[in-house]
Tab-separated table of C-alpha atoms in Angstrom:
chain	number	residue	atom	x	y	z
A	377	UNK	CA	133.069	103.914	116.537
A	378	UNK	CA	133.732	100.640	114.309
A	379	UNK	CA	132.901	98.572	117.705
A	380	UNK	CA	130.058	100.921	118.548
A	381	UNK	CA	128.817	100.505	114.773
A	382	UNK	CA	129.298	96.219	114.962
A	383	UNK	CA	127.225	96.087	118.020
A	384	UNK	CA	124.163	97.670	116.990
A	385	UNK	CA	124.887	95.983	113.159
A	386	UNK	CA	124.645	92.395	115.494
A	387	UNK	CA	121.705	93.509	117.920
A	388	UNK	CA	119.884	94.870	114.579
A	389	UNK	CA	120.201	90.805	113.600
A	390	UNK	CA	118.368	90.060	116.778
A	391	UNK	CA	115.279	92.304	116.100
A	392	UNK	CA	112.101	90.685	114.790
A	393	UNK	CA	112.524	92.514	111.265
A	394	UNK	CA	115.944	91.287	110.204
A	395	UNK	CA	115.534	88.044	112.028
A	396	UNK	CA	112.160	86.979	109.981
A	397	UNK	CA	113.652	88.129	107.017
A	398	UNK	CA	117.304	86.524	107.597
A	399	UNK	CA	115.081	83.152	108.885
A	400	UNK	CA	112.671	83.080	105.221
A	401	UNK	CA	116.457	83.218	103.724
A	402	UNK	CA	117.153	79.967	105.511
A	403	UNK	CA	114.220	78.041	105.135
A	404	UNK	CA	114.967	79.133	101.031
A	405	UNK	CA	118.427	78.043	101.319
A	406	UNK	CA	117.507	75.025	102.315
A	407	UNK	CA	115.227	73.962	99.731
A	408	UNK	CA	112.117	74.026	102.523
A	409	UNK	CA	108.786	73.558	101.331
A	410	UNK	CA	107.012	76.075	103.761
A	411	UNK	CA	105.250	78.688	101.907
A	412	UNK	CA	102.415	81.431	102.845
A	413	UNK	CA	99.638	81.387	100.586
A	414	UNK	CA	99.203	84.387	98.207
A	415	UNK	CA	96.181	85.202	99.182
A	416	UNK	CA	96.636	85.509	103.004
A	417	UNK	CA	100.483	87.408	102.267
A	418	UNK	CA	97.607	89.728	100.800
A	419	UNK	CA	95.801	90.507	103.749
A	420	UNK	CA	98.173	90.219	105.916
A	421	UNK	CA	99.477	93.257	103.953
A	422	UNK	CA	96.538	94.770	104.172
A	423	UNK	CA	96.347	94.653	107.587
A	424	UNK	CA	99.634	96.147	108.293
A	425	UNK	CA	98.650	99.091	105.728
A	426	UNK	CA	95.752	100.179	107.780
A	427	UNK	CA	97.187	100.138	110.970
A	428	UNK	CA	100.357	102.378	109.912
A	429	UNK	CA	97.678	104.389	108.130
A	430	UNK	CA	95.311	104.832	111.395
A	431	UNK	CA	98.272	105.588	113.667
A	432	UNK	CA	99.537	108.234	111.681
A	433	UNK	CA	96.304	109.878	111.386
A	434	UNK	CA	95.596	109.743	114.929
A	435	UNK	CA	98.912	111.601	115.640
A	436	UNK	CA	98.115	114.153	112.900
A	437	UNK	CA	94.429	114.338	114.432
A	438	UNK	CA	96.148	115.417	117.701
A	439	UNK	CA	98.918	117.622	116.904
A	440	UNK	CA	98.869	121.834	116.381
A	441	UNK	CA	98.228	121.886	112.820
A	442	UNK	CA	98.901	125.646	113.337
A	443	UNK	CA	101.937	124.627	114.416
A	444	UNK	CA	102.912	121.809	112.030
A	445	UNK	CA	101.735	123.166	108.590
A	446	UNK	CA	105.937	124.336	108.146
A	447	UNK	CA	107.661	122.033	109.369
A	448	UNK	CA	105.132	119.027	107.343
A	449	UNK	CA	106.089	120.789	104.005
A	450	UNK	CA	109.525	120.627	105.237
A	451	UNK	CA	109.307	116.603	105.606
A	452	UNK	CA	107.286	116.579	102.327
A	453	UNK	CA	110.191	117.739	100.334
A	454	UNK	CA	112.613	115.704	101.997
A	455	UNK	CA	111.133	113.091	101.285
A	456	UNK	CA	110.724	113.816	97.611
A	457	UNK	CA	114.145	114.803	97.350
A	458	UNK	CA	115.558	111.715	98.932
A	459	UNK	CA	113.942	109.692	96.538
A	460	UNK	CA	114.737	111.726	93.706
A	461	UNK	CA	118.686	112.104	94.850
A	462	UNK	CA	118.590	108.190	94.895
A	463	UNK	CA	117.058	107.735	91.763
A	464	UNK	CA	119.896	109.788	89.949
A	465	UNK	CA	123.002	108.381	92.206
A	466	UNK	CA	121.940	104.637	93.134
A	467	UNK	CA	119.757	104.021	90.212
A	468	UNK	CA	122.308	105.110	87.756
A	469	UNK	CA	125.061	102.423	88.917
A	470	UNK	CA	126.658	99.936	86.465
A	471	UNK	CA	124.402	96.624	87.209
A	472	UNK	CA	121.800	98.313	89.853
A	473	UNK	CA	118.251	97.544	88.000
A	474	UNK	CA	116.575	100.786	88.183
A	475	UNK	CA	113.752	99.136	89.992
A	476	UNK	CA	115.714	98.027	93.216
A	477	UNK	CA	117.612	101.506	92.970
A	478	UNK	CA	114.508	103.640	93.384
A	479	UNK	CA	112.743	101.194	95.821
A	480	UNK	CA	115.717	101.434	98.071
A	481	UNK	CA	115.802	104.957	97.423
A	482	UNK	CA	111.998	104.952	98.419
A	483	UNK	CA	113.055	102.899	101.848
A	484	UNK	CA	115.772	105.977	102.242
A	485	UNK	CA	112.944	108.441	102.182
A	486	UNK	CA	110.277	106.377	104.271
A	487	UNK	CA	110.784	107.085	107.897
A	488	UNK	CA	111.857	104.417	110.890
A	489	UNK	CA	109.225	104.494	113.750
A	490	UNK	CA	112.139	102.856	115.755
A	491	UNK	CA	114.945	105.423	114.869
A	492	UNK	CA	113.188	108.063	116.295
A	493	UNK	CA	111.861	106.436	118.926
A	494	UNK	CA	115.471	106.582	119.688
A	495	UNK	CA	116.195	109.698	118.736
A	496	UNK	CA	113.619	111.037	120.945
A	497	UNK	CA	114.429	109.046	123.879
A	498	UNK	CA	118.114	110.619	123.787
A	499	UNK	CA	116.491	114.235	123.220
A	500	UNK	CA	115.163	113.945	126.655
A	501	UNK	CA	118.307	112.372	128.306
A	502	UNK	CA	120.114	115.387	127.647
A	503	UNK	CA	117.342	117.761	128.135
A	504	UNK	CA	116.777	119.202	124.709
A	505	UNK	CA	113.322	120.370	124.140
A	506	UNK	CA	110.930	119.757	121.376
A	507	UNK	CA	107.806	119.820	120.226
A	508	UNK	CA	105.332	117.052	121.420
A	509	UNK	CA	103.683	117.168	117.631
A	510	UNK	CA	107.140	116.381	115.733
A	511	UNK	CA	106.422	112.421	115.752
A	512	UNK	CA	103.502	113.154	113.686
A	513	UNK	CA	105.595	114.287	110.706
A	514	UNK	CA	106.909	110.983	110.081
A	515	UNK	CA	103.769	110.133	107.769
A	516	UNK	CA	104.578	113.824	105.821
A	517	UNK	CA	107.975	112.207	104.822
A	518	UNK	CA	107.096	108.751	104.501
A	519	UNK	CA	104.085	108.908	102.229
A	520	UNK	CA	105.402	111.234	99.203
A	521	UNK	CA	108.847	109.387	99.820
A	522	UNK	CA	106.911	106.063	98.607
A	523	UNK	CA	104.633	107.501	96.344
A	524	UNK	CA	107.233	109.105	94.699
A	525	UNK	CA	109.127	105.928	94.189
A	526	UNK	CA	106.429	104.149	93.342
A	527	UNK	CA	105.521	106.564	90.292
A	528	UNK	CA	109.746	106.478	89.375
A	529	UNK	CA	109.078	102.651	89.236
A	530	UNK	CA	106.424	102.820	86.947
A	531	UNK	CA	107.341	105.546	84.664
A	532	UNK	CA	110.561	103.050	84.260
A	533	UNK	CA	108.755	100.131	83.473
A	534	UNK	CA	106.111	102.270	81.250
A	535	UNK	CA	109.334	103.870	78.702
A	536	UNK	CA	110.868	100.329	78.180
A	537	UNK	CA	107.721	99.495	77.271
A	538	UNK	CA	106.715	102.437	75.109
A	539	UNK	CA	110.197	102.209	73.679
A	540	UNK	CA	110.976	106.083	74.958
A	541	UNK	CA	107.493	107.487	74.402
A	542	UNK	CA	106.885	110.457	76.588
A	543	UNK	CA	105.063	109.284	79.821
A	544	UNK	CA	102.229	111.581	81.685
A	545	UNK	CA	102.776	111.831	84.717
A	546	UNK	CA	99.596	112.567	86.668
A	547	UNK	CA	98.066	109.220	85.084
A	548	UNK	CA	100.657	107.332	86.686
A	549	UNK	CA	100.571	109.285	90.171
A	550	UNK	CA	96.175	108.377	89.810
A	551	UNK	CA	97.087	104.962	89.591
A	552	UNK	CA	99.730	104.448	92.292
A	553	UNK	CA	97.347	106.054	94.643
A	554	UNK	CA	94.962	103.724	93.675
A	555	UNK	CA	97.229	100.696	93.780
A	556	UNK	CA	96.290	98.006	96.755
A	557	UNK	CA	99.207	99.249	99.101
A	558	UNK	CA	98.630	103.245	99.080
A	559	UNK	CA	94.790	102.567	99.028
A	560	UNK	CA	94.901	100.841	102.415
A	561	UNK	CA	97.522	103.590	103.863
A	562	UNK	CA	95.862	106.090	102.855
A	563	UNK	CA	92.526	104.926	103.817
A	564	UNK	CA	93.668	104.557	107.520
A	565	UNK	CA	95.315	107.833	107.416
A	566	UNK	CA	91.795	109.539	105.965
A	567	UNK	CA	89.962	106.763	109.007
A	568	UNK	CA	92.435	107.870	112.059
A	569	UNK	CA	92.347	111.998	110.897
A	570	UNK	CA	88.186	111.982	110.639
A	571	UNK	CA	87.092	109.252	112.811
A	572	UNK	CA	87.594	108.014	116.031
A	573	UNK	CA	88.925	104.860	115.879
A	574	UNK	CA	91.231	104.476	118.668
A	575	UNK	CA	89.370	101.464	120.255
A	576	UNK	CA	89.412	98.995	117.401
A	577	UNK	CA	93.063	100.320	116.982
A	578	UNK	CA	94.423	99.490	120.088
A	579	UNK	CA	91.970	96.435	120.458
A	580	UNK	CA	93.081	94.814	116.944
A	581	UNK	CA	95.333	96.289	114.651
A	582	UNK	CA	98.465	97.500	116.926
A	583	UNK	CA	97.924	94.123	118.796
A	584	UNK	CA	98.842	92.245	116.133
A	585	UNK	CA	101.114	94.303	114.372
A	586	UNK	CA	104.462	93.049	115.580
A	587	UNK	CA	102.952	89.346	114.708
A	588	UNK	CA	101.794	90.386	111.489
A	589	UNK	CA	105.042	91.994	110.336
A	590	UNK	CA	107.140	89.064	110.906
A	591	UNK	CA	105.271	86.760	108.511
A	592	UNK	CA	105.555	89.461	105.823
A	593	UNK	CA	109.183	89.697	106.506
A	594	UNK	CA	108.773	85.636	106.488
A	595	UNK	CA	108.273	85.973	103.025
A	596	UNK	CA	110.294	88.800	102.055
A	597	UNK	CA	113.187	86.818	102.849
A	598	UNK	CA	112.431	83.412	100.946
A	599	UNK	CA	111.465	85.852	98.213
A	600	UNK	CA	115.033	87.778	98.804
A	601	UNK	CA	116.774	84.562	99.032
A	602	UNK	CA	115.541	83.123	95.694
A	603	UNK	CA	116.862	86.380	93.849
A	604	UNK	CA	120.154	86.275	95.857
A	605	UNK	CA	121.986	85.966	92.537
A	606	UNK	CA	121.144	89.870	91.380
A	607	UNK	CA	122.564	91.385	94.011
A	608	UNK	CA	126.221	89.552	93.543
A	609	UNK	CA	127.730	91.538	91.123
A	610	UNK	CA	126.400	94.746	92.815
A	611	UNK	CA	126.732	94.255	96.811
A	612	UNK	CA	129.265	96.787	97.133
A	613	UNK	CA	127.452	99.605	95.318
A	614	UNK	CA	124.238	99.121	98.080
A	615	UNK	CA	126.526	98.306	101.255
A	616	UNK	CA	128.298	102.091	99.594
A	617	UNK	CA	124.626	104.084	99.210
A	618	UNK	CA	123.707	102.495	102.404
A	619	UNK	CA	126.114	103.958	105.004
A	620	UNK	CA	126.977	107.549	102.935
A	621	UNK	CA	122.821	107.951	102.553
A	622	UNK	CA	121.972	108.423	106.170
A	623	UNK	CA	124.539	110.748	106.510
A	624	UNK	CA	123.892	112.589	103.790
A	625	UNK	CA	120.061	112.818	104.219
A	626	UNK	CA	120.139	113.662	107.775
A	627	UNK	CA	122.580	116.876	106.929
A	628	UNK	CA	119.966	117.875	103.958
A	629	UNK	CA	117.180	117.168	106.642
A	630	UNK	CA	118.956	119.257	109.265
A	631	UNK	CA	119.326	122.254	106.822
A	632	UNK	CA	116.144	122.818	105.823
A	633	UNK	CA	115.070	122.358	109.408
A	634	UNK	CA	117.390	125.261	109.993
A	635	UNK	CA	115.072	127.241	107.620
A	636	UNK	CA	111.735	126.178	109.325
A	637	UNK	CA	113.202	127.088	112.199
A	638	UNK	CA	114.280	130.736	111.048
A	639	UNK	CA	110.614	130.867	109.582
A	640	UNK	CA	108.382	129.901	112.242
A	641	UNK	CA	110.950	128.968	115.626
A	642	UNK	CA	111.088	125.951	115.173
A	643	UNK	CA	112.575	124.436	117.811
A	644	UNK	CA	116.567	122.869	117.884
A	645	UNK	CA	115.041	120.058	119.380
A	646	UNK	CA	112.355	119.912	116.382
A	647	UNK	CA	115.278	120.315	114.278
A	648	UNK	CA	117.423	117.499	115.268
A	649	UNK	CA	114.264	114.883	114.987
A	650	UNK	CA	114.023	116.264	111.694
A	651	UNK	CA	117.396	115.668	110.989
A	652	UNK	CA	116.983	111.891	112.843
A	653	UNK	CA	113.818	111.172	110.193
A	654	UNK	CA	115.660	112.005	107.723
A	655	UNK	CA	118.962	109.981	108.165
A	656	UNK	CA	116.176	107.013	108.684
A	657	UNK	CA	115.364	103.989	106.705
A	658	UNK	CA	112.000	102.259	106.706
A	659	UNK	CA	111.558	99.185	108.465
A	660	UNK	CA	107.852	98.912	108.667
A	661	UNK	CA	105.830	101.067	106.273
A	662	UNK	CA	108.116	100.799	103.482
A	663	UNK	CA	108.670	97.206	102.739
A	664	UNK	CA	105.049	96.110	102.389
A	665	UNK	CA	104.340	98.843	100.284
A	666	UNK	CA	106.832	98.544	97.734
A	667	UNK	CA	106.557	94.638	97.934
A	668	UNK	CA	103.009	95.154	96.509
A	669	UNK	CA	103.581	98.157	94.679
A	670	UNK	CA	107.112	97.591	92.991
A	671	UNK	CA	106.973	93.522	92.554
A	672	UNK	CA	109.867	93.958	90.438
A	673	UNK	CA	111.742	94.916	92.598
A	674	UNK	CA	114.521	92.866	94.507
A	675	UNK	CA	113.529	92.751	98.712
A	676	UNK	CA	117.374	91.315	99.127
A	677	UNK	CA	118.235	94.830	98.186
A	678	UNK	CA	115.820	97.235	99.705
A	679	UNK	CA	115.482	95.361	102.863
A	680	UNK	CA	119.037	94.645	103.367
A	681	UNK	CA	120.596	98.052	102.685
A	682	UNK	CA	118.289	99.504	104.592
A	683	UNK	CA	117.791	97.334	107.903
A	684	UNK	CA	120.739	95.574	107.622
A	685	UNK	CA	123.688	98.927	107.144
A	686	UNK	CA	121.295	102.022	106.881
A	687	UNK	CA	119.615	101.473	110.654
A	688	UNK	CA	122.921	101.143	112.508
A	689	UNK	CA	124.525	103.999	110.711
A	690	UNK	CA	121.508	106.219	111.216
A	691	UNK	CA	120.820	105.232	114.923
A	692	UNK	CA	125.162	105.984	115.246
A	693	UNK	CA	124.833	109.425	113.838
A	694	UNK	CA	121.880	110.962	116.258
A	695	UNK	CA	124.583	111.941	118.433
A	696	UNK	CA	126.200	114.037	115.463
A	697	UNK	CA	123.065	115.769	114.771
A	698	UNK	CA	122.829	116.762	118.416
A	699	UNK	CA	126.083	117.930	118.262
A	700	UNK	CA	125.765	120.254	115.547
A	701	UNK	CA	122.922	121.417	116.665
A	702	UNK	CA	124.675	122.689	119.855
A	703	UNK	CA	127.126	124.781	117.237
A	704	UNK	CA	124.220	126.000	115.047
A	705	UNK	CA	121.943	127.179	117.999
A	706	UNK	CA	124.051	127.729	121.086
A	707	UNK	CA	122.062	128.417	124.355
């Protein structure tokens, strides 16, 4: 398992995410003078908002929403309580700034596209049936996951500066949803639910969106390296969260899967992509959003606990979840 563990850690090094982000480090470390102008980081954000926001609605557009209204409030509140469980455990650490412990707790709740990719693709290797709408819950769990940290981050930042004055909370929620991040997202999600945009989507946006993300991770990872020092002190605590939180996600994610499954059949398939979801980190979604929403935030610790242990621990535990789920519902 420790080999089987080291070789996805090294081929998750190869991957365009961790490799951008790993070569901005470099170029840092070595005192280069490359840099990507604010303003086109901006729209290159932007960019990668609306696309995640237009493919998500397009799978929600298509899917039984009969069907799906369960198991989405299912993914909803895992992703809630994800964010919430980190913000009370990680958060709380001696030397973890509250900031990078909820935005890594926000990356905990987001969802990786690639995870269940994978988790799907060994679903139908051994036969196990599920639903063809349980991709489209990803966006039920990753949006409230991020929102959610995004309104922890700012209800920080708004007590230190209130010196303990009681904060509102809906205020705050208003203006995350408004902030530049969840206004694109959201916009694409409204776009690819109402409209029809699948021909500008697959003509620009998902063309470019591999491109796209490795110039933000570009960034992420000069950005990361120049706040290197933060994380020193603290390494352990992260490296810790990061391989006991897919674990213990993907068990909470498998239970209450259990219960949509009791209430509406659900299938065991349906539950173990649950379960996969929720033992994911974000790799794509997350990281711009928080970047833009969270500035305070260190990327050396988001990104790296959650693409760098959190991936290879939650791709290594799909077989678990398949596992149980042949005890829990034997054929």
């Amino acid at each position: 398992m420790v080999l089987d563990f080291l070789a996805t850690f090294l081929a998750q090094l190869q991957k365009p995410t961790l490799a951008f982000l790993i070569g901005g480090m470099v170029l840092a470390a070595l005192g280069s003078r490359f840099e990507i102008p604010d303003a086109i980081y901006r729209f290159v954000v932007a960019l990668l908002l609306l696309r995640i926001g237009l493919g998500a609605g397009i799978e929600i557009r298509e899917a039984e929403l009969a069907a799906l209204a369960v198991p989405a409030l299912v993914a909803a509140v895992l992703g809630v309580a994800i964010v919430l469980i980190g913000r009370f455990t990680l958060a709380r650490m001696p030397g973890v700034r509250v900031e990078d412990g909820v935005a890594t707790a926000g990356l905990f709740g987001a969802v990786s596209a690639s995870t269940l990719a994978a988790g799907m693709v060994i679903l139908d290797g051994e036969g196990v049936a599920f639903e063809g709408w349980v991709p489209a819950l990803y966006p039920f769990m990753d949006i409230p996951a991020l929102v959610t940290a995004i309104v922890l981050a700012q209800m920080h930042r708004r007590r230190k500066e209130g010196d303990g004055a009681r904060v509102a909370l809906w205020p705050i929620v208003v203006d995350s949803l408004r902030g530049a991040a969840l206004s694109a997202l959201l916009l694409g999600l409204a776009i690819g639910l109402l409209a029809r945009p699948e021909s500008v989507y697959e003509s620009f946006y998902d063309p470019l969106f591999r491109g796209l993300l490795s110039i933000l991770m570009l960034v992420m990872g000069m950005e990361a390296y120049s706040r290197l020092a933060e994380m020193r002190r603290v390494a352990h605590v992260y490296a810790a969260y990061a391989i006991a939180a897919p674990l213990v996600h993907g068990l909470l994610g498998f239970g209450l899967g259990w219960v949509a499954h009791v209430l509406t059949g659900f299938s065991p398939g349906g539950v173990v992509l649950l379960a996969v979801m929720a033992a994911s980190s974000s790799d794509i979604s997350g990281p711009p959003t928080l970047r833009a929403a969270i500035p305070t935030a260190n990327p050396s610790t988001y990104v790296g606990s959650s693409t760098g242990i959190g991936t290879p621990v939650a791709l290594l535990s799909i077989p678990l979840w398949l596992a149980l789920a042949q005890t829990v519902f034997p054929a």
